[in-house]
CSV table of C-alpha atoms in Angstrom, one decimal:
chain,number,residue,atom,x,y,z
A,39,MET,CA,-10.1,-21.3,19.5
A,40,LYS,CA,-9.1,-18.4,17.3
A,41,GLN,CA,-6.0,-18.9,15.2
A,42,ILE,CA,-3.6,-15.9,16.0
A,43,PRO,CA,-0.7,-15.0,13.5
A,44,GLU,CA,2.7,-14.4,15.0
A,45,MET,CA,2.7,-10.9,16.1
A,46,THR,CA,3.3,-8.5,19.2
A,47,GLU,CA,0.8,-8.6,22.3
A,48,LEU,CA,-0.8,-5.3,21.1
A,49,SER,CA,-1.3,-6.3,17.6
A,50,GLN,CA,-2.8,-9.5,18.7
A,51,ASP,CA,-5.2,-7.8,20.7
A,52,MET,CA,-6.5,-5.5,17.8
A,53,PHE,CA,-6.5,-8.6,15.4
A,54,LEU,CA,-8.7,-10.5,18.1
A,55,ARG,CA,-11.1,-7.5,18.3
A,56,ALA,CA,-11.7,-7.4,14.6
A,57,MET,CA,-12.6,-11.1,14.8
A,58,ASP,CA,-14.9,-10.6,17.7
A,59,ASP,CA,-18.4,-11.1,16.2
A,60,HIS,CA,-20.1,-9.5,19.1
A,61,LEU,CA,-18.4,-6.1,18.2
A,62,GLN,CA,-21.1,-3.7,16.9
A,63,LEU,CA,-20.5,-1.5,14.0
A,64,GLN,CA,-20.5,1.7,16.1
A,65,GLU,CA,-18.4,0.4,18.7
A,66,ALA,CA,-15.9,-0.8,15.9
A,67,VAL,CA,-15.7,2.9,14.6
A,68,ASP,CA,-15.3,4.3,18.2
A,69,LEU,CA,-12.4,1.7,18.8
A,70,LEU,CA,-10.6,3.1,15.8
A,71,LYS,CA,-11.4,6.9,16.6
A,72,SER,CA,-9.9,6.3,20.0
A,73,GLU,CA,-6.5,5.6,18.3
A,74,ALA,CA,-5.1,3.9,21.4
A,75,SER,CA,-3.6,1.0,19.4
A,76,VAL,CA,-2.6,2.8,16.3
A,77,ARG,CA,1.1,2.1,15.3
A,78,ARG,CA,3.1,5.4,15.0
A,79,VAL,CA,6.4,5.9,13.5
A,80,ARG,CA,8.1,6.4,17.0
A,81,ASP,CA,6.8,2.8,18.0
A,82,THR,CA,8.6,1.1,15.1
A,83,LEU,CA,11.7,3.2,15.6
A,84,ALA,CA,11.7,2.5,19.3
A,85,TYR,CA,11.5,-1.1,18.5
A,86,PHE,CA,14.3,-1.4,16.0
A,87,ALA,CA,16.5,1.0,18.3
A,88,LYS,CA,15.8,-1.2,21.2
A,89,ILE,CA,14.8,1.7,23.3
A,90,PRO,CA,11.5,1.7,25.4
A,91,VAL,CA,9.0,3.9,23.4
A,92,GLY,CA,8.2,5.8,26.6
A,93,GLN,CA,11.8,7.1,26.6
A,94,ILE,CA,11.1,9.8,24.1
A,95,ASP,CA,14.2,12.0,24.8
A,96,GLU,CA,16.6,9.1,24.8
A,97,LEU,CA,15.2,7.6,21.5
A,98,LYS,CA,15.6,11.2,19.8
A,99,SER,CA,19.0,11.6,20.8
A,100,PHE,CA,20.0,8.0,19.7
A,101,LEU,CA,18.4,8.3,16.4
A,102,THR,CA,19.8,11.7,15.7
A,103,GLY,CA,23.3,10.8,16.7
A,104,LYS,CA,23.1,7.6,14.4
A,105,LEU,CA,21.7,9.4,11.4
A,106,CYS,CA,24.4,12.2,11.9
A,107,GLU,CA,26.8,9.5,11.6
A,108,CYS,CA,25.3,8.0,8.7
A,109,VAL,CA,24.3,10.7,6.6
A,110,THR,CA,27.3,12.9,6.8
A,111,ASP,CA,26.3,15.5,4.1
A,112,ALA,CA,23.1,16.3,6.1
A,113,LYS,CA,23.1,19.3,8.6
A,114,PRO,CA,22.7,18.1,12.1
A,115,ASP,CA,19.8,20.7,12.6
A,116,SER,CA,18.0,19.1,9.6
A,117,ILE,CA,18.1,15.6,11.0
A,118,ARG,CA,17.2,16.8,14.5
A,119,ARG,CA,13.9,18.6,13.1
A,120,LYS,CA,13.3,15.4,11.1
A,121,VAL,CA,13.7,13.0,14.1
A,122,GLN,CA,11.4,15.5,15.9
A,123,MET,CA,8.6,15.0,13.5
A,124,TRP,CA,8.9,11.4,13.7
A,125,MET,CA,8.1,11.5,17.3
A,126,LYS,CA,4.6,13.3,16.9
A,127,ASP,CA,1.4,11.6,17.6
A,128,ASP,CA,0.3,12.1,14.0
A,129,ALA,CA,3.3,10.6,12.4
A,130,LEU,CA,2.3,7.3,11.0
A,131,SER,CA,4.5,6.9,8.0
A,132,ILE,CA,7.7,8.6,6.4
A,133,ASN,CA,9.0,8.5,2.8
A,134,LYS,CA,11.0,5.5,1.6
A,135,GLN,CA,14.3,7.4,1.4
A,136,GLY,CA,14.2,8.4,5.0
A,137,ALA,CA,13.2,4.7,5.9
A,138,ILE,CA,16.5,3.5,4.0
A,139,GLN,CA,18.7,5.9,5.9
A,140,ILE,CA,17.3,4.5,9.1
A,141,ALA,CA,18.0,1.1,8.0
A,142,PHE,CA,21.7,1.9,7.3
A,143,ALA,CA,22.1,3.9,10.5
A,144,LEU,CA,20.8,1.1,12.6
A,145,HIS,CA,23.1,-1.3,10.6
A,146,LEU,CA,20.0,-3.6,9.9
A,147,ASN,CA,20.5,-6.6,7.7
A,148,LEU,CA,18.5,-6.8,4.4
A,149,ALA,CA,15.6,-8.8,5.9
A,150,GLU,CA,15.4,-6.6,9.1
A,151,ALA,CA,15.3,-3.4,6.7
A,152,ASP,CA,12.6,-4.8,4.6
A,153,ILE,CA,10.4,-5.3,7.7
A,154,LEU,CA,11.2,-1.7,8.9
A,155,LEU,CA,10.3,-0.3,5.4
A,156,LYS,CA,7.0,-2.3,5.3
A,157,ARG,CA,6.1,-0.8,8.9
A,158,LEU,CA,7.1,2.7,7.9
A,159,CYS,CA,6.1,2.8,4.3
A,160,GLU,CA,3.7,0.0,3.7
A,161,GLU,CA,5.9,-1.4,1.2
A,162,GLY,CA,9.2,-3.2,1.2
A,163,PHE,CA,12.1,-2.9,-0.9
A,164,HIS,CA,11.0,-3.0,-4.7
A,165,TRP,CA,13.5,-5.3,-6.3
A,166,ARG,CA,12.8,-4.1,-9.9
A,167,ASP,CA,13.9,-0.4,-9.2
A,168,PRO,CA,17.2,0.0,-10.4
A,169,GLU,CA,17.8,2.6,-7.7
A,170,GLU,CA,16.6,0.4,-4.9
A,171,ILE,CA,18.7,-2.4,-6.1
A,172,VAL,CA,21.7,-0.4,-5.3
A,173,TYR,CA,20.6,-0.1,-1.7
A,174,ILE,CA,19.7,-3.7,-1.6
A,175,TYR,CA,23.2,-4.4,-2.6
A,176,GLY,CA,24.6,-2.0,0.0
A,177,LEU,CA,22.7,-4.0,2.7
A,178,MET,CA,23.6,-7.3,1.3
A,179,HIS,CA,27.4,-6.6,1.4
A,180,GLY,CA,27.4,-4.6,4.6
A,181,LEU,CA,28.3,-1.3,3.0
A,182,SER,CA,27.9,2.0,4.8
A,183,TYR,CA,25.4,4.3,3.7
A,184,GLY,CA,28.0,6.6,2.4
A,185,GLU,CA,29.9,3.8,0.6
A,186,THR,CA,26.2,2.9,-0.9
A,187,VAL,CA,25.6,6.3,-1.9
A,188,ALA,CA,29.0,6.5,-3.9
A,189,VAL,CA,28.1,3.4,-5.7
A,190,TYR,CA,24.6,4.9,-6.5
A,191,ASN,CA,26.2,8.0,-7.8
A,192,GLU,CA,28.6,6.0,-10.1
A,193,MET,CA,25.7,4.0,-11.4
A,194,ASN,CA,23.6,7.1,-12.0
A,195,GLU,CA,26.5,8.8,-13.8
A,196,LYS,CA,26.7,5.9,-16.3
A,197,LYS,CA,22.9,6.1,-16.8
A,198,LEU,CA,22.2,2.9,-15.3
A,199,LEU,CA,19.4,3.9,-13.0
A,200,GLU,CA,17.1,5.1,-15.8
A,201,CYS,CA,14.3,2.7,-16.8
A,202,SER,CA,11.0,2.6,-18.3
A,203,ASP,CA,7.7,0.9,-17.1
A,204,LYS,CA,6.2,0.8,-20.8
A,205,ALA,CA,8.9,-1.5,-22.0
A,206,GLU,CA,7.9,-5.0,-23.1
A,207,GLY,CA,9.5,-8.2,-21.3
A,208,MET,CA,9.8,-6.8,-18.0
A,209,ALA,CA,11.1,-9.3,-15.2
A,210,TYR,CA,9.1,-10.0,-12.2
A,211,THR,CA,10.5,-9.5,-8.7
A,212,ASP,CA,11.4,-13.3,-8.1
A,213,GLN,CA,13.6,-13.2,-11.2
A,214,VAL,CA,15.4,-10.0,-10.2
A,215,LYS,CA,15.9,-11.3,-6.6
A,216,ASN,CA,17.5,-14.4,-7.9
A,217,ARG,CA,19.9,-12.5,-9.9
A,218,VAL,CA,20.6,-9.6,-7.7
A,219,SER,CA,21.2,-11.9,-4.7
A,220,LYS,CA,24.3,-13.7,-6.6
A,221,LEU,CA,26.1,-10.2,-7.3
A,222,THR,CA,29.4,-10.4,-5.5
A,223,SER,CA,30.9,-7.2,-6.6
A,224,VAL,CA,30.2,-3.6,-7.8
A,225,GLU,CA,31.5,-4.5,-11.3
A,226,GLU,CA,28.9,-7.4,-11.4
A,227,LEU,CA,26.1,-5.0,-10.2
A,228,GLU,CA,27.2,-2.6,-12.9
A,229,GLU,CA,27.0,-5.4,-15.6
A,230,TYR,CA,23.6,-6.5,-14.3
A,231,LEU,CA,22.1,-3.1,-14.4
A,232,ARG,CA,23.4,-2.8,-17.9
A,233,LYS,CA,22.0,-5.8,-19.4
A,234,ALA,CA,18.6,-5.7,-17.4
A,235,ALA,CA,17.9,-2.1,-18.3
A,236,GLY,CA,14.9,-3.0,-20.6
A,237,GLU,CA,13.6,-5.1,-17.9
A,238,LEU,CA,13.5,-3.1,-14.9
A,239,GLY,CA,11.0,-0.5,-13.9
A,240,LYS,CA,9.7,1.7,-10.7
A,241,PHE,CA,6.4,0.1,-10.8
A,242,HIS,CA,5.0,-3.3,-9.4
A,243,ASN,CA,4.5,-5.7,-12.2
A,244,THR,CA,2.7,-8.3,-10.1
A,245,ALA,CA,0.4,-5.8,-8.6
A,246,TYR,CA,-0.3,-4.4,-12.1
A,247,SER,CA,-1.0,-7.7,-13.5
A,248,LEU,CA,-3.5,-8.6,-11.0
A,249,PHE,CA,-4.8,-5.0,-10.8
A,250,MET,CA,-5.9,-5.3,-14.6
A,251,ASP,CA,-7.2,-8.9,-14.2
A,252,PHE,CA,-9.4,-7.6,-11.3
A,253,LEU,CA,-10.8,-4.8,-13.4
A,254,GLU,CA,-11.4,-7.0,-16.3
A,255,LEU,CA,-13.7,-9.1,-14.1
A,256,LEU,CA,-15.4,-6.3,-12.8
A,257,GLY,CA,-16.3,-5.0,-16.3
A,258,MET,CA,-13.6,-2.6,-17.3
A,259,PRO,CA,-13.3,-3.0,-21.2
A,260,GLU,CA,-10.2,-4.5,-22.4
A,261,MET,CA,-9.2,-2.2,-25.3
A,262,ASP,CA,-6.0,-1.0,-26.7
A,263,TYR,CA,-6.4,2.9,-26.4
A,264,ASP,CA,-3.3,3.7,-28.2
A,265,THR,CA,-4.6,2.2,-31.4
A,266,VAL,CA,-8.3,2.3,-30.7
A,267,PHE,CA,-9.1,5.3,-33.0
A,268,ARG,CA,-7.2,4.2,-36.1
A,269,LYS,CA,-9.6,4.2,-39.0
A,270,ASP,CA,-8.8,0.5,-39.9
A,271,THR,CA,-9.7,-0.8,-36.4
A,272,HIS,CA,-12.9,-0.8,-34.3
A,273,LYS,CA,-14.8,0.3,-37.2
A,274,ASP,CA,-18.1,-0.2,-35.1
A,275,TYR,CA,-17.3,2.6,-32.8
A,276,ASP,CA,-16.7,6.2,-33.2
A,277,GLU,CA,-14.2,8.2,-30.9
A,278,LYS,CA,-17.1,9.6,-28.6
A,279,SER,CA,-18.7,6.0,-28.0
A,280,LEU,CA,-15.4,4.5,-26.9
A,281,VAL,CA,-14.6,7.3,-24.7
A,282,ASP,CA,-18.0,7.0,-23.0
A,283,ILE,CA,-17.6,3.2,-22.6
A,284,LYS,CA,-14.3,3.6,-20.7
A,285,LYS,CA,-15.6,6.5,-18.7
A,286,TYR,CA,-18.7,4.7,-17.5
A,287,ALA,CA,-17.0,1.6,-16.8
A,288,SER,CA,-14.3,3.6,-14.7
A,289,ARG,CA,-17.1,5.5,-12.8
A,290,ASP,CA,-18.9,2.4,-12.0
A,291,ILE,CA,-16.0,0.6,-10.7
A,292,MET,CA,-14.9,3.7,-8.6
A,293,ASP,CA,-18.6,4.0,-7.2
A,294,ILE,CA,-19.4,0.3,-6.6
A,295,TYR,CA,-16.3,-1.5,-6.0
A,296,LEU,CA,-13.7,1.3,-4.7
A,297,TYR,CA,-16.6,3.2,-2.6
A,298,ARG,CA,-15.8,6.6,-3.9
A,299,ARG,CA,-18.9,7.9,-2.9
A,300,PHE,CA,-18.4,7.4,0.7
A,301,ILE,CA,-15.0,9.2,0.8
A,302,PRO,CA,-15.1,13.1,1.1
A,303,VAL,CA,-13.5,14.9,-1.8
A,304,SER,CA,-10.9,17.7,-0.9
A,305,GLN,CA,-12.3,21.1,-1.0
A,306,ARG,CA,-10.2,24.1,-2.5
A,307,LYS,CA,-10.3,27.4,-1.1
A,308,SER,CA,-12.8,29.8,-2.7
A,309,LYS,CA,-12.0,33.6,-3.4
A,310,GLU,CA,-15.7,34.3,-2.7
A,311,ASP,CA,-16.0,32.2,0.2
A,312,PRO,CA,-12.6,31.2,1.7
A,313,GLU,CA,-14.3,29.8,4.9
A,314,SER,CA,-16.0,27.0,2.9
A,315,GLU,CA,-12.7,25.5,2.1
A,316,LYS,CA,-11.4,24.0,5.6
A,317,VAL,CA,-12.9,20.5,6.4
A,318,VAL,CA,-11.3,19.0,9.7
A,319,TYR,CA,-10.6,15.3,9.5
A,320,SER,CA,-9.8,13.2,12.4
A,321,ALA,CA,-6.5,11.4,12.2
A,322,MET,CA,-8.7,8.2,11.9
A,323,GLN,CA,-10.4,9.8,8.9
A,324,ARG,CA,-7.2,10.9,7.4
A,325,ASN,CA,-5.6,7.6,7.6
A,326,VAL,CA,-8.6,5.7,6.0
A,327,ARG,CA,-9.1,8.4,3.3
A,328,GLN,CA,-5.4,8.9,2.5
A,329,ASN,CA,-4.5,8.0,-1.2
A,330,TRP,CA,-8.0,6.9,-1.9
A,331,PRO,CA,-8.2,6.9,-5.9
A,332,ASP,CA,-10.3,8.9,-8.0
A,333,GLU,CA,-11.2,8.3,-11.8
A,334,VAL,CA,-8.1,10.3,-12.9
A,335,THR,CA,-5.8,8.1,-10.6
A,336,LEU,CA,-7.4,4.9,-11.7
A,337,SER,CA,-7.0,6.0,-15.3
A,338,LYS,CA,-3.1,6.7,-14.7
A,339,MET,CA,-2.7,3.2,-13.0
A,340,ILE,CA,-4.3,1.6,-16.0
A,341,HIS,CA,-1.9,3.4,-18.2
A,342,ARG,CA,1.1,3.0,-16.1
A,343,GLU,CA,1.5,6.5,-15.5
A,344,THR,CA,1.5,5.9,-11.6
A,345,ASP,CA,2.0,2.7,-9.5
A,346,VAL,CA,-0.8,0.5,-8.3
A,347,THR,CA,-1.4,1.3,-4.6
A,348,ARG,CA,-1.7,-1.3,-2.0
A,349,LYS,CA,-5.0,0.2,-1.0
A,350,VAL,CA,-6.5,0.0,-4.4
A,351,LEU,CA,-5.3,-3.6,-4.8
A,352,ILE,CA,-6.8,-4.7,-1.5
A,353,LEU,CA,-10.2,-3.2,-2.2
A,354,LEU,CA,-10.2,-4.8,-5.8
A,355,PHE,CA,-9.1,-8.3,-4.4
A,356,LEU,CA,-12.1,-8.2,-2.0
A,357,ALA,CA,-14.4,-7.1,-4.7
A,358,THR,CA,-13.5,-10.1,-6.8
A,359,ASP,CA,-12.5,-12.5,-3.8
A,360,GLY,CA,-9.1,-13.0,-5.7
A,361,GLY,CA,-10.7,-13.3,-9.1
A,362,GLU,CA,-9.2,-16.1,-11.3
A,363,SER,CA,-5.8,-15.7,-9.7
A,364,SER,CA,-3.8,-18.1,-7.6
A,365,TYR,CA,-5.3,-16.1,-4.7
A,366,ALA,CA,-8.8,-17.0,-5.4
A,367,ASP,CA,-11.1,-18.9,-3.3
A,368,ASP,CA,-11.1,-22.6,-4.3
A,369,TYR,CA,-12.6,-23.9,-1.0
A,370,LEU,CA,-15.7,-26.1,-1.8
A,371,ASP,CA,-16.9,-27.1,1.7
A,372,GLU,CA,-18.7,-25.2,4.2
A,373,ARG,CA,-16.6,-23.2,6.6
A,374,THR,CA,-17.1,-21.5,10.0
A,375,PRO,CA,-16.9,-17.8,10.1
A,376,GLU,CA,-13.5,-18.1,11.6
A,377,GLU,CA,-12.5,-20.3,8.9
A,378,LEU,CA,-13.8,-18.1,6.2
A,379,PHE,CA,-12.0,-15.2,7.9
A,380,MET,CA,-8.6,-16.7,8.1
A,381,ASP,CA,-8.9,-18.0,4.6
A,382,VAL,CA,-9.5,-14.5,2.9
A,383,TYR,CA,-6.8,-13.3,5.4
A,384,GLU,CA,-4.2,-15.5,4.4
A,385,ARG,CA,-4.9,-15.4,0.7
A,386,LEU,CA,-5.0,-11.5,0.9
A,387,ASN,CA,-1.7,-11.6,2.8
A,388,MET,CA,-0.1,-13.7,0.5
A,389,MET,CA,-1.0,-11.5,-2.5
A,390,LEU,CA,0.4,-8.5,-0.7
A,391,SER,CA,3.7,-10.3,0.1
A,392,ASP,CA,4.1,-11.5,-3.5
A,393,CYS,CA,3.6,-7.7,-4.7
A,394,GLY,CA,6.1,-6.4,-2.3
A,395,PHE,CA,3.7,-4.8,0.0
A,396,ALA,CA,3.2,-5.3,3.9
A,397,GLY,CA,0.6,-7.6,5.0
A,398,LEU,CA,-2.6,-6.5,6.9
A,399,ASP,CA,-1.5,-4.8,10.3
A,400,PRO,CA,-4.3,-4.4,12.9
A,401,ARG,CA,-2.5,-1.4,14.0
A,402,ILE,CA,-3.1,0.5,10.9
A,403,GLN,CA,-6.6,2.1,11.0
A,404,PHE,CA,-7.6,1.2,7.3
A,405,ASP,CA,-6.2,-2.3,7.7
A,406,TRP,CA,-8.1,-3.0,11.0
A,407,MET,CA,-11.3,-1.8,8.9
A,408,ILE,CA,-10.5,-4.4,6.4
A,409,LEU,CA,-10.0,-7.0,9.2
A,410,TYR,CA,-13.2,-6.1,10.8
A,411,CYS,CA,-15.1,-6.2,7.6
A,412,ILE,CA,-14.0,-9.6,6.4
A,413,CYS,CA,-15.3,-11.2,9.5
A,414,VAL,CA,-18.7,-12.4,8.3
A,415,ASP,CA,-20.7,-15.5,7.9
A,416,ASP,CA,-20.4,-15.4,4.1
A,417,SER,CA,-18.0,-13.5,1.9
A,418,ILE,CA,-21.1,-11.9,-0.1
A,419,PHE,CA,-21.6,-9.6,3.0
A,420,ILE,CA,-18.2,-8.1,3.1
A,421,ASP,CA,-19.3,-5.3,0.6
A,422,GLY,CA,-22.3,-4.4,2.6
A,423,LYS,CA,-20.2,-4.3,5.7
A,424,ILE,CA,-17.4,-2.0,4.1
A,425,GLN,CA,-20.1,0.3,2.8
A,426,HIS,CA,-21.7,0.7,6.3
A,427,PHE,CA,-18.5,1.1,7.8
A,428,LEU,CA,-17.4,3.8,5.6
A,429,ALA,CA,-20.7,5.6,5.9
A,430,GLU,CA,-20.3,5.6,9.8
A,431,VAL,CA,-16.7,7.0,9.4
A,432,PHE,CA,-17.7,9.8,7.0
A,433,PRO,CA,-21.2,10.8,7.5
A,434,SER,CA,-20.7,14.0,6.1
A,435,THR,CA,-21.0,12.6,2.5
A,436,GLY,CA,-24.5,11.5,3.0
A,437,ALA,CA,-23.8,8.4,0.8
A,438,VAL,CA,-26.3,5.6,1.8
A,439,PRO,CA,-25.3,2.1,1.4
A,440,ASP,CA,-27.0,0.2,-1.2
A,441,MET,CA,-26.7,-3.1,0.5
A,442,ALA,CA,-28.7,-4.1,3.6
A,443,TYR,CA,-26.5,-4.9,6.5
A,444,SER,CA,-26.9,-5.0,10.4
A,445,ASP,CA,-24.7,-6.2,13.1
A,446,THR,CA,-27.0,-9.2,13.4
A,447,ASP,CA,-26.2,-10.4,9.9
A,448,GLU,CA,-22.7,-11.7,11.2
């Protein structure tokens, strides 16, 4: 009998469909195209507002009223337009600041607010971000949104919300959470932000550490690119050869482990042929394709110029099976396909949780694709299954899977 994690009936249904070893590849893609079970923003808002999702007008009126009471400096018409956008079929996520405002408007506690953020933004509160620490403090102590913004402005005026992710000796989430949870006053909050200034940052430390470990396992050269061209170091290489090593390693990782060749590249409008620019993607294709990294983005993640994304971390985890981290597969005995699925699922979810990201959600199309693709007889087949799935989702790329796979392989 299949083990089902605790989730709603609709999510359980999608979870079990992903585990169905009789579901053919084309059937799986068609299931996602139908979008019948996709979690939209309005579904999450209805759940937390405790209003049936079918009662759209009541939900809009309720949320508009609550947000007008909460965000007093916002124009009511602006709030109404924002809520109206959240009700649309193609609204699958919202920005984090908007989600935080909703949490305050609905008087959620910190734990509830974190779940809300994970459903709406795919990540919860980032405890290392000094700006988010202020909102965390406000929720912990039952402050209103206005009162919390006042604290935020006070800390900002004192330049206590500035941080650098290039600093050394940064703290990890558990360390910050332990300290912030013990704060009892605004004065203590100010003192903490002042003392911890060199340890805080806007990027995810645990995710970055894992990201770099995964890349090293996959063949990305470990080099100090800030000093690599000094004349007294790395004498065996000239500048061009080192750049080439880095470029080729990055390209291989993009093509082999991040499946870049299967993902359509955005086309810009051409003055000579403006009609060639427009490519129409289905909602399912947009969801799978959204924020898929390219070589430039990967390089920015490596150099901490942008944060490591949840999607990249998931793909690198699967490429390395958790690598040599605490999320690696250390199971030595033979397992059934169901046991293998649950093992990968639980290890992947544990990693995402520890990094502050939402766990795999069977009602998010990219996540469901991952769930479907980890349902195999042996983990070595996961890569081939992902390749074939993406080739089916984006046939326009013409990319050919280089690993044999068929539905009978399962």
